[in-house]
Coordinates of C-alpha atoms in Angstrom, one line a residue:
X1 CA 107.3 71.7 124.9
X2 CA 104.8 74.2 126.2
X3 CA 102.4 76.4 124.1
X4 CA 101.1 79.7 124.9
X5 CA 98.7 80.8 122.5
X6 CA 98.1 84.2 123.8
X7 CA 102.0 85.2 122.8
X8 CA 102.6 82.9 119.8
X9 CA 103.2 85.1 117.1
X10 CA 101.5 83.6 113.7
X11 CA 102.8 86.1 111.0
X12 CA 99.7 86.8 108.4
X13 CA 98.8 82.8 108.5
X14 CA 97.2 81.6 111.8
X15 CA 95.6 78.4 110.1
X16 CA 99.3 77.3 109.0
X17 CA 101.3 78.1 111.6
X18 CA 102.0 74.7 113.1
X19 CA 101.1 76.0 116.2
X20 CA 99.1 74.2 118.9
X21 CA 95.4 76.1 119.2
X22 CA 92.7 75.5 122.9
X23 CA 89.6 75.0 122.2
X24 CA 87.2 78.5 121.9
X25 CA 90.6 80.7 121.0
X26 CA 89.8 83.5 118.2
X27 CA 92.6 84.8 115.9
X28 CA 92.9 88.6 116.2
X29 CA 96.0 90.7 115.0
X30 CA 97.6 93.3 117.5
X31 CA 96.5 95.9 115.6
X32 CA 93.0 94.5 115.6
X33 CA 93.4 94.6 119.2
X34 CA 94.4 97.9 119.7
X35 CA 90.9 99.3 117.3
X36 CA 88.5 96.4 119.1
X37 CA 89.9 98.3 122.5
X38 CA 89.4 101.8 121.1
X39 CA 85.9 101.0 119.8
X40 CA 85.2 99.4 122.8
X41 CA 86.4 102.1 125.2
X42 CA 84.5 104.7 123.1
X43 CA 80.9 102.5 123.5
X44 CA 81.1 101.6 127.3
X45 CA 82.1 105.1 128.2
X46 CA 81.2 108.7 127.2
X47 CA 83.8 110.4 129.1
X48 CA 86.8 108.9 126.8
X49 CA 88.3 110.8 124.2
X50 CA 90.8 110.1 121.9
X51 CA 93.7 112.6 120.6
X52 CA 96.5 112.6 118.9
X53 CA 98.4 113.5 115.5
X54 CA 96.5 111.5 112.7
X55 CA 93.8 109.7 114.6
X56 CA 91.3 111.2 112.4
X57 CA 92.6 110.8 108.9
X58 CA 92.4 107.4 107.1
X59 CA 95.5 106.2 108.1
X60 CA 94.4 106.1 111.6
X61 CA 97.3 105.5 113.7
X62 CA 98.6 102.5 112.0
X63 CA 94.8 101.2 111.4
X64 CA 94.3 101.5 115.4
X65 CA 92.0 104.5 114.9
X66 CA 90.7 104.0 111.4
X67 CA 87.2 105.0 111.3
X68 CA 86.5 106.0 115.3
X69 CA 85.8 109.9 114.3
X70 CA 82.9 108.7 111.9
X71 CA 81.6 106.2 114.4
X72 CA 81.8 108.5 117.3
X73 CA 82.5 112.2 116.1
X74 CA 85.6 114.4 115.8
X75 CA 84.5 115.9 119.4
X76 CA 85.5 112.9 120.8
X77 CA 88.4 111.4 118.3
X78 CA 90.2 114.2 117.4
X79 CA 93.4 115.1 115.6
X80 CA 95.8 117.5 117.5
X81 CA 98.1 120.4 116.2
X82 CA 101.7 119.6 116.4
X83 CA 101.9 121.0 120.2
X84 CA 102.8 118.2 122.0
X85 CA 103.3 119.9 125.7
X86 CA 99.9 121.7 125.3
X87 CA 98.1 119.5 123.8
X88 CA 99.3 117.2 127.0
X89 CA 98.3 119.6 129.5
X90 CA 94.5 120.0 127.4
X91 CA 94.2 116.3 128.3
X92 CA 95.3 116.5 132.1
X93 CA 92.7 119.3 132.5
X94 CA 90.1 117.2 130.7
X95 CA 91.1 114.0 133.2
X96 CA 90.9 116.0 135.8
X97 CA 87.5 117.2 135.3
X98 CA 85.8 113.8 134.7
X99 CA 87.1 113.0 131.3
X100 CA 89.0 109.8 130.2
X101 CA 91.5 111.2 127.0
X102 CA 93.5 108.8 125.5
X103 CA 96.3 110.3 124.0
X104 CA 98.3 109.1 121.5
X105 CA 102.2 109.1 120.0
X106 CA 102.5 107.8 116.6
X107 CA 106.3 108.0 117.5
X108 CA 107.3 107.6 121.3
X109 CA 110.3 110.3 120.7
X110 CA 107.6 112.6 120.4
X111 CA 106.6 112.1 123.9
X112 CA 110.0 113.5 125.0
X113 CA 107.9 117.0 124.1
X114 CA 105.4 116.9 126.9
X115 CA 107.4 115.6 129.3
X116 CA 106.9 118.6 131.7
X117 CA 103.4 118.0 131.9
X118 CA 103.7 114.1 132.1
X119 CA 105.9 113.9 134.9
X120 CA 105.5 117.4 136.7
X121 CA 101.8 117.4 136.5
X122 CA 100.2 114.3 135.5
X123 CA 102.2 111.6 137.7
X124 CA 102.4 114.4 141.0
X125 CA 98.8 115.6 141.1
X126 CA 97.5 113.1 143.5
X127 CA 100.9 113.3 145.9
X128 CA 100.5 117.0 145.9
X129 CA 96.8 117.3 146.4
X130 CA 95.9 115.0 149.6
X131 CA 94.8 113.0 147.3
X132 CA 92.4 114.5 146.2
X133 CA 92.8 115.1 142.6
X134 CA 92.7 111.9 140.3
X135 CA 94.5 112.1 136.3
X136 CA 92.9 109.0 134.7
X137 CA 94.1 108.5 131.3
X138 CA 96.3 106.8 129.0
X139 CA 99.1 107.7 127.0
X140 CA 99.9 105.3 124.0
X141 CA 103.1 105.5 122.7
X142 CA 104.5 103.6 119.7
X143 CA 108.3 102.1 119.2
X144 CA 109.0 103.0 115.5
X145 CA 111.6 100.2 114.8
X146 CA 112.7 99.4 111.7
X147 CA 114.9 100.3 108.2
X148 CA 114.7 103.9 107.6
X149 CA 113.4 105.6 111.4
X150 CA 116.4 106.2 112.2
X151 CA 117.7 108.4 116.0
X152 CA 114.6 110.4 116.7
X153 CA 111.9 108.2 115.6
X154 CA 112.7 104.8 116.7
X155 CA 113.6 104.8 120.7
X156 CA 112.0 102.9 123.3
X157 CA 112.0 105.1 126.4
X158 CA 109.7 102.9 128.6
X159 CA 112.8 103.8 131.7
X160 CA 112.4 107.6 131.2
X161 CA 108.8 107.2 132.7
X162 CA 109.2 103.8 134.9
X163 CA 111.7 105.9 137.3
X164 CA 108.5 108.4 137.9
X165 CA 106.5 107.8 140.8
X166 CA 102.9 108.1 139.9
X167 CA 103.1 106.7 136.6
X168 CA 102.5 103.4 135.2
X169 CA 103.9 101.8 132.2
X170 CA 103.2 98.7 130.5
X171 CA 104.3 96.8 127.2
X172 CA 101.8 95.0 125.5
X173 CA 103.2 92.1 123.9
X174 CA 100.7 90.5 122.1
X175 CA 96.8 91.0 121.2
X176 CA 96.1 89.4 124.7
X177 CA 98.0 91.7 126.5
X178 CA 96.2 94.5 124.9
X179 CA 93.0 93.1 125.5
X180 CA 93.6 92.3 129.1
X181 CA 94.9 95.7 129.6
X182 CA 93.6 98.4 128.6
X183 CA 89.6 97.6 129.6
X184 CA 91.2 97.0 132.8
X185 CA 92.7 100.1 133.2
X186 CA 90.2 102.1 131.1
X187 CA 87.4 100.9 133.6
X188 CA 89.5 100.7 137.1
X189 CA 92.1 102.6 137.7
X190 CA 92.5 106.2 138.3
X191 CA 95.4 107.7 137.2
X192 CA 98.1 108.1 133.9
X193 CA 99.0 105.2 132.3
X194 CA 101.6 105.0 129.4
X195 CA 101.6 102.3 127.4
X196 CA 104.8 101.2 124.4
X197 CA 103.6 99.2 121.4
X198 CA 106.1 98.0 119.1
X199 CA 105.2 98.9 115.6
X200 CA 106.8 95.3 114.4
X201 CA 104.0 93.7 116.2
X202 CA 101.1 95.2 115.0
X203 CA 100.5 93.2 111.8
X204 CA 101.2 89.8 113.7
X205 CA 98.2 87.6 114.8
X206 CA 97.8 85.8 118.0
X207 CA 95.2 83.5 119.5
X208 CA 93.0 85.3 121.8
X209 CA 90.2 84.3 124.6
X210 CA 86.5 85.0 122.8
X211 CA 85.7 88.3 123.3
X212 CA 82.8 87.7 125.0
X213 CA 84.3 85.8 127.9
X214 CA 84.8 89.0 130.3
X215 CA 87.5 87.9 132.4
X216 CA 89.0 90.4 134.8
X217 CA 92.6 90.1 135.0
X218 CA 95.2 92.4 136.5
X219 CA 96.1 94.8 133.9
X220 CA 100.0 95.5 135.3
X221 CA 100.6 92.0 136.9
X222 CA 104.1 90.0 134.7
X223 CA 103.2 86.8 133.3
X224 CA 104.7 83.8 133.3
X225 CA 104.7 82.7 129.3
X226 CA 106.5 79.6 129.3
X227 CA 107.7 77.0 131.7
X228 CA 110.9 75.8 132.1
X229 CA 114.0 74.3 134.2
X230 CA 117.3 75.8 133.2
X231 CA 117.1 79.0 132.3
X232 CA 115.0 82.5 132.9
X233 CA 114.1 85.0 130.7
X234 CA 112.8 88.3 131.7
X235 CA 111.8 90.2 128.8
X236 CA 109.6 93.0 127.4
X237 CA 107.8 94.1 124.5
X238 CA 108.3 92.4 121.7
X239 CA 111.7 90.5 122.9
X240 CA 109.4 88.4 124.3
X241 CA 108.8 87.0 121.6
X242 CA 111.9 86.5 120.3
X243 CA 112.3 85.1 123.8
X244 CA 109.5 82.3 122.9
X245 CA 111.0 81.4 119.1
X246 CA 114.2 81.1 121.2
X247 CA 113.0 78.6 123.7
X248 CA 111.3 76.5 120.9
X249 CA 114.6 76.1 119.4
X250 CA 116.8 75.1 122.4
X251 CA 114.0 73.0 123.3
X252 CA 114.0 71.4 120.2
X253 CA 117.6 70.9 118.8
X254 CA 119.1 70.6 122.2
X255 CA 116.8 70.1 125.0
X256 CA 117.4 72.7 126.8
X257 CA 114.0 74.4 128.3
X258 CA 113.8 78.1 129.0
X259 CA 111.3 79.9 131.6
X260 CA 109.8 82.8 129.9
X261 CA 108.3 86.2 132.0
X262 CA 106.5 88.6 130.5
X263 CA 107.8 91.5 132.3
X264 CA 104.6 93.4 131.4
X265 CA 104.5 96.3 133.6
X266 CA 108.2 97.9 133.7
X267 CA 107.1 100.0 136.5
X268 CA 105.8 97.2 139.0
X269 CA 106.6 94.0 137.7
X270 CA 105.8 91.3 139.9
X271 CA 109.0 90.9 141.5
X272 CA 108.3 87.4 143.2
X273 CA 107.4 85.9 140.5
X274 CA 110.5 86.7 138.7
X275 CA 112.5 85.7 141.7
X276 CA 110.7 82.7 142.2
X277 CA 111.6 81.6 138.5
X278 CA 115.4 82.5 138.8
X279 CA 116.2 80.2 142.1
X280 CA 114.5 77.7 140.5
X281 CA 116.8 78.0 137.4
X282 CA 119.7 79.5 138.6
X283 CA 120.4 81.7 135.5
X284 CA 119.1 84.9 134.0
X285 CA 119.1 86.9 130.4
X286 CA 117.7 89.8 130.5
X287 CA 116.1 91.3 127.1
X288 CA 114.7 94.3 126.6
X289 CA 113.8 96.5 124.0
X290 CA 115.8 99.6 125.1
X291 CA 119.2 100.5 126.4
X292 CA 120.7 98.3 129.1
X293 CA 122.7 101.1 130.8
X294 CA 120.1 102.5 133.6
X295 CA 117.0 100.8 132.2
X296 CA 114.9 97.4 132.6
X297 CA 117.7 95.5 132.3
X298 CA 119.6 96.7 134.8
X299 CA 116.6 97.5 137.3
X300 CA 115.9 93.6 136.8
X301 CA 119.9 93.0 138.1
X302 CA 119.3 95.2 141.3
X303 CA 116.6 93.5 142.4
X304 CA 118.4 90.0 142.2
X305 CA 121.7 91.7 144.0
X306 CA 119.4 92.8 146.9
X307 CA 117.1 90.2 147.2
X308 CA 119.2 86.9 146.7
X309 CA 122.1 87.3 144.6
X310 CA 123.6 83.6 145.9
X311 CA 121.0 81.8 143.4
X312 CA 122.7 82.7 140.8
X313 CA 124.5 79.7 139.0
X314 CA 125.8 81.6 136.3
X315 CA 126.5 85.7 135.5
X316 CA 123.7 87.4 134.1
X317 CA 123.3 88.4 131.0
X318 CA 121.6 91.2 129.1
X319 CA 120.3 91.9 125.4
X320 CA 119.5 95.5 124.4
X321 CA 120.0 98.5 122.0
X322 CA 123.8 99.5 121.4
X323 CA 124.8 102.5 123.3
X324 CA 123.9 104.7 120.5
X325 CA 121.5 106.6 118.7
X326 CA 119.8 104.2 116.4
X327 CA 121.3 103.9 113.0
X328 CA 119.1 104.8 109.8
X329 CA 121.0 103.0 107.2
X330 CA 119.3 98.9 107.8
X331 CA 122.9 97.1 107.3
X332 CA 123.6 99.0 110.4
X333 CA 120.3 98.6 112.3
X334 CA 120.6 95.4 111.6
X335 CA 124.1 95.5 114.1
X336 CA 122.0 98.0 116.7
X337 CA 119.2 95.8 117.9
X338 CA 119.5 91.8 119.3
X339 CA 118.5 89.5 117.3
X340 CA 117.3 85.5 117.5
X341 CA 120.6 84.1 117.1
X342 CA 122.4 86.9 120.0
X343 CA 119.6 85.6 122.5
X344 CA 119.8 81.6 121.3
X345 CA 123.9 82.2 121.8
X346 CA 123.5 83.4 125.4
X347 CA 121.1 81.3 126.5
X348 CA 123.2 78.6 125.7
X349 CA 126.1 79.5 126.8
X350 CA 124.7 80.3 130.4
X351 CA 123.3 77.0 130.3
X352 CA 125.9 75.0 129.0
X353 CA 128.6 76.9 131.0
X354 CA 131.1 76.9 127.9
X355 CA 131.5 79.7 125.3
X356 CA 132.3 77.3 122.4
X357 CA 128.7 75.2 123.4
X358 CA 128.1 73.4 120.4
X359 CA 124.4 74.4 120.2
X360 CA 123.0 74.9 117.0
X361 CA 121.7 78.5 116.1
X362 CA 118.5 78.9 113.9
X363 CA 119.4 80.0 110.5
X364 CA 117.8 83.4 109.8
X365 CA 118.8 83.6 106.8
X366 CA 116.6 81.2 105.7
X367 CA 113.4 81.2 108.4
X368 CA 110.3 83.5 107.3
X369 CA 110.6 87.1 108.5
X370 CA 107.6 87.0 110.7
X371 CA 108.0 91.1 111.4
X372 CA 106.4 92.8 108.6
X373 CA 109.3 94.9 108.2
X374 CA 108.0 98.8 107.2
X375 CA 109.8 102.1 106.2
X376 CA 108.8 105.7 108.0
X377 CA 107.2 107.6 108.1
X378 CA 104.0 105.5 108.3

């Protein structure tokens, strides 16, 4: 059985988790992550700037901002009218004239409001000037999931943006992730950025690397999470770690051992190493946190038809939204998103080969809810 500490979700008790810990980790929450990485960006740089709707008050984005625009000043944390396109096209202007604005969505669907100036403007300058014109920023948008957000406050549009040339999107899925990330991209790279955080995540802790450590890491490179023979799964976001709790439980009521990628970067995922993984295995499950039709799931399916579709041992499969706007009423939420037992089904019927397989699956019913489960609108 492998351990990844960086993506091993720990719920609000890292000391009794079970979980195996390396020597020099730190225990830090993703919503921890996400203010250390604020704080941080604000100290090292003067040009950044953070905006968005509530990044000022005491609520603070979820607790990502909290305190920032008494630390730093309301000229450089700064709450925004509700004017999503313009207040957009403010930050482009600011980017483009030596400022680093970090704009934020407390609700991706509100994103869907600026999109004019995200993908006309912000993703083109550089292929329409020579060149010559750089749009360094960052765009954080937040996946409202859960009982009561209902269809315009709970989708995950991470495939709106990935099909834009120019633009680069990522998933954190863990405080690792976050902390590898957004330094990276905050210090070296010079244009937009949009990042999806999954609200569901933000109260879980992870084991980190010490702060201190400095280690440069490639902010949009996949990750492999977990080793394994019989099985790949691709996956994003927080289905990654659903991915994880999955494999521990095939690997430990029927020895079956899943592979686990961290997708990371939807827009440029490291396409050998996810190739690499599925002709070693032979199978693939696909889980995203988003529509399968036209999204990660099937982008992840092209690839593999083009590049080496004989591997395959078994049809892929893929977990996502149902085709429809998200429910608001939980008993049928609970029926619009995959959940453990979907993904521990699959996986062990593409291993297995046989529909009826025999494999236990984990009793949710009775495990501890490790998602702090939360109702709108904050």
């Amino acid at each position: 059985m492998s351990c990844n500490t960086a993506l091993a979700p720990l719920g609000n008790n890292a000391a009794s988790s079970g979980l195996c810990v390396e020597a020099g980790t730190e225990v830090m929450s993703y919503r921890d992550a996400l203010h250390w990485t604020m704080r941080d960006a604000l100290e090292r740089h003067d040009s950044v700037v953070i905006m968005g709707q509530g990044v000022d008050d005491h609520k603070g984005i979820f607790g990502s901002t909290t305190g920032l625009a008494q630390a730093f000043g309301t000229d450089r944390v700064m709450d925004t009218p509700l004017a999503e396109e313009g207040m957009t096209g403010i930050a482009i202007g600011a980017a483009l004239n030596g400022l680093y604005p970090i704009q934020t969505h407390i609700r991706a669907d509100f994103s869907l409001l600026a999109m004019n100036q995200i993908i006309n403007l912000a993703a083109k300058y550089k292929y329409m000037f020579g060149g010559r014109f750089d749009v360094p920023m960052l765009i954080r948008m937040i996946v409202g999931r859960s009982w009561g957000q209902g269809a315009q406050h709970s989708q995950s549009l991470q495939s709106l943006f990935a099909h834009i040339p120019g633009l680069r999107v990522v998933m954190p899925s863990s405080s690792q992730s976050i902390l590898d990330t957004y330094p990276a991209v905050i210090d070296r790279y010079r244009g937009p950025v949009i990042s999806f955080e999954h609200r569901l995540m933000y109260d879980l802790q992870f084991y980190v690397a010490p702060l201190s450590t400095g280690q440069e890491t490639d902010p949009f490179g996949s990750r492999l999470v977990r080793p394994g023979e019989e099985v790949t799964i691709v996956a994003t976001s927080i289905m990654v770690l659903e991915a994880m709790r999955a494999a521990e439980h095939l690997a430990r009521v029927a020895d079956i051992q899943c592979e686990v990628i961290d997708l990371h970067c939807v827009s440029s995922p490291d396409w050998d190493l996810v190739m690499q993984s599925i002709e070693k295995t032979g199978r693939l499950v696909v889980a995203d946190t988003s529509w399968r039709e036209y999204g990660v799931c099937a982008e992840v399916c092209r690839v593999v038809a083009e590049r080496n579709p004989g591997c395959l041992k078994a049809p892929v499969v893929t977990l996502g939204m149902q085709p429809a706007p998200c429910p608001t009423a939980k008993c049928l939420e609970d029926l619009f998103y995959p959940d453990l037992r979907q993904l521990v089904d699959v996986l062990a019927t593409s291993v297995t080969g046989r529909k009826g397989h025999g494999v236990p699956l984990p009793d949710t019913q009775s495990m501890p809810d490790v998602y702090k489960r939360f109702k709108g609108p904050f």
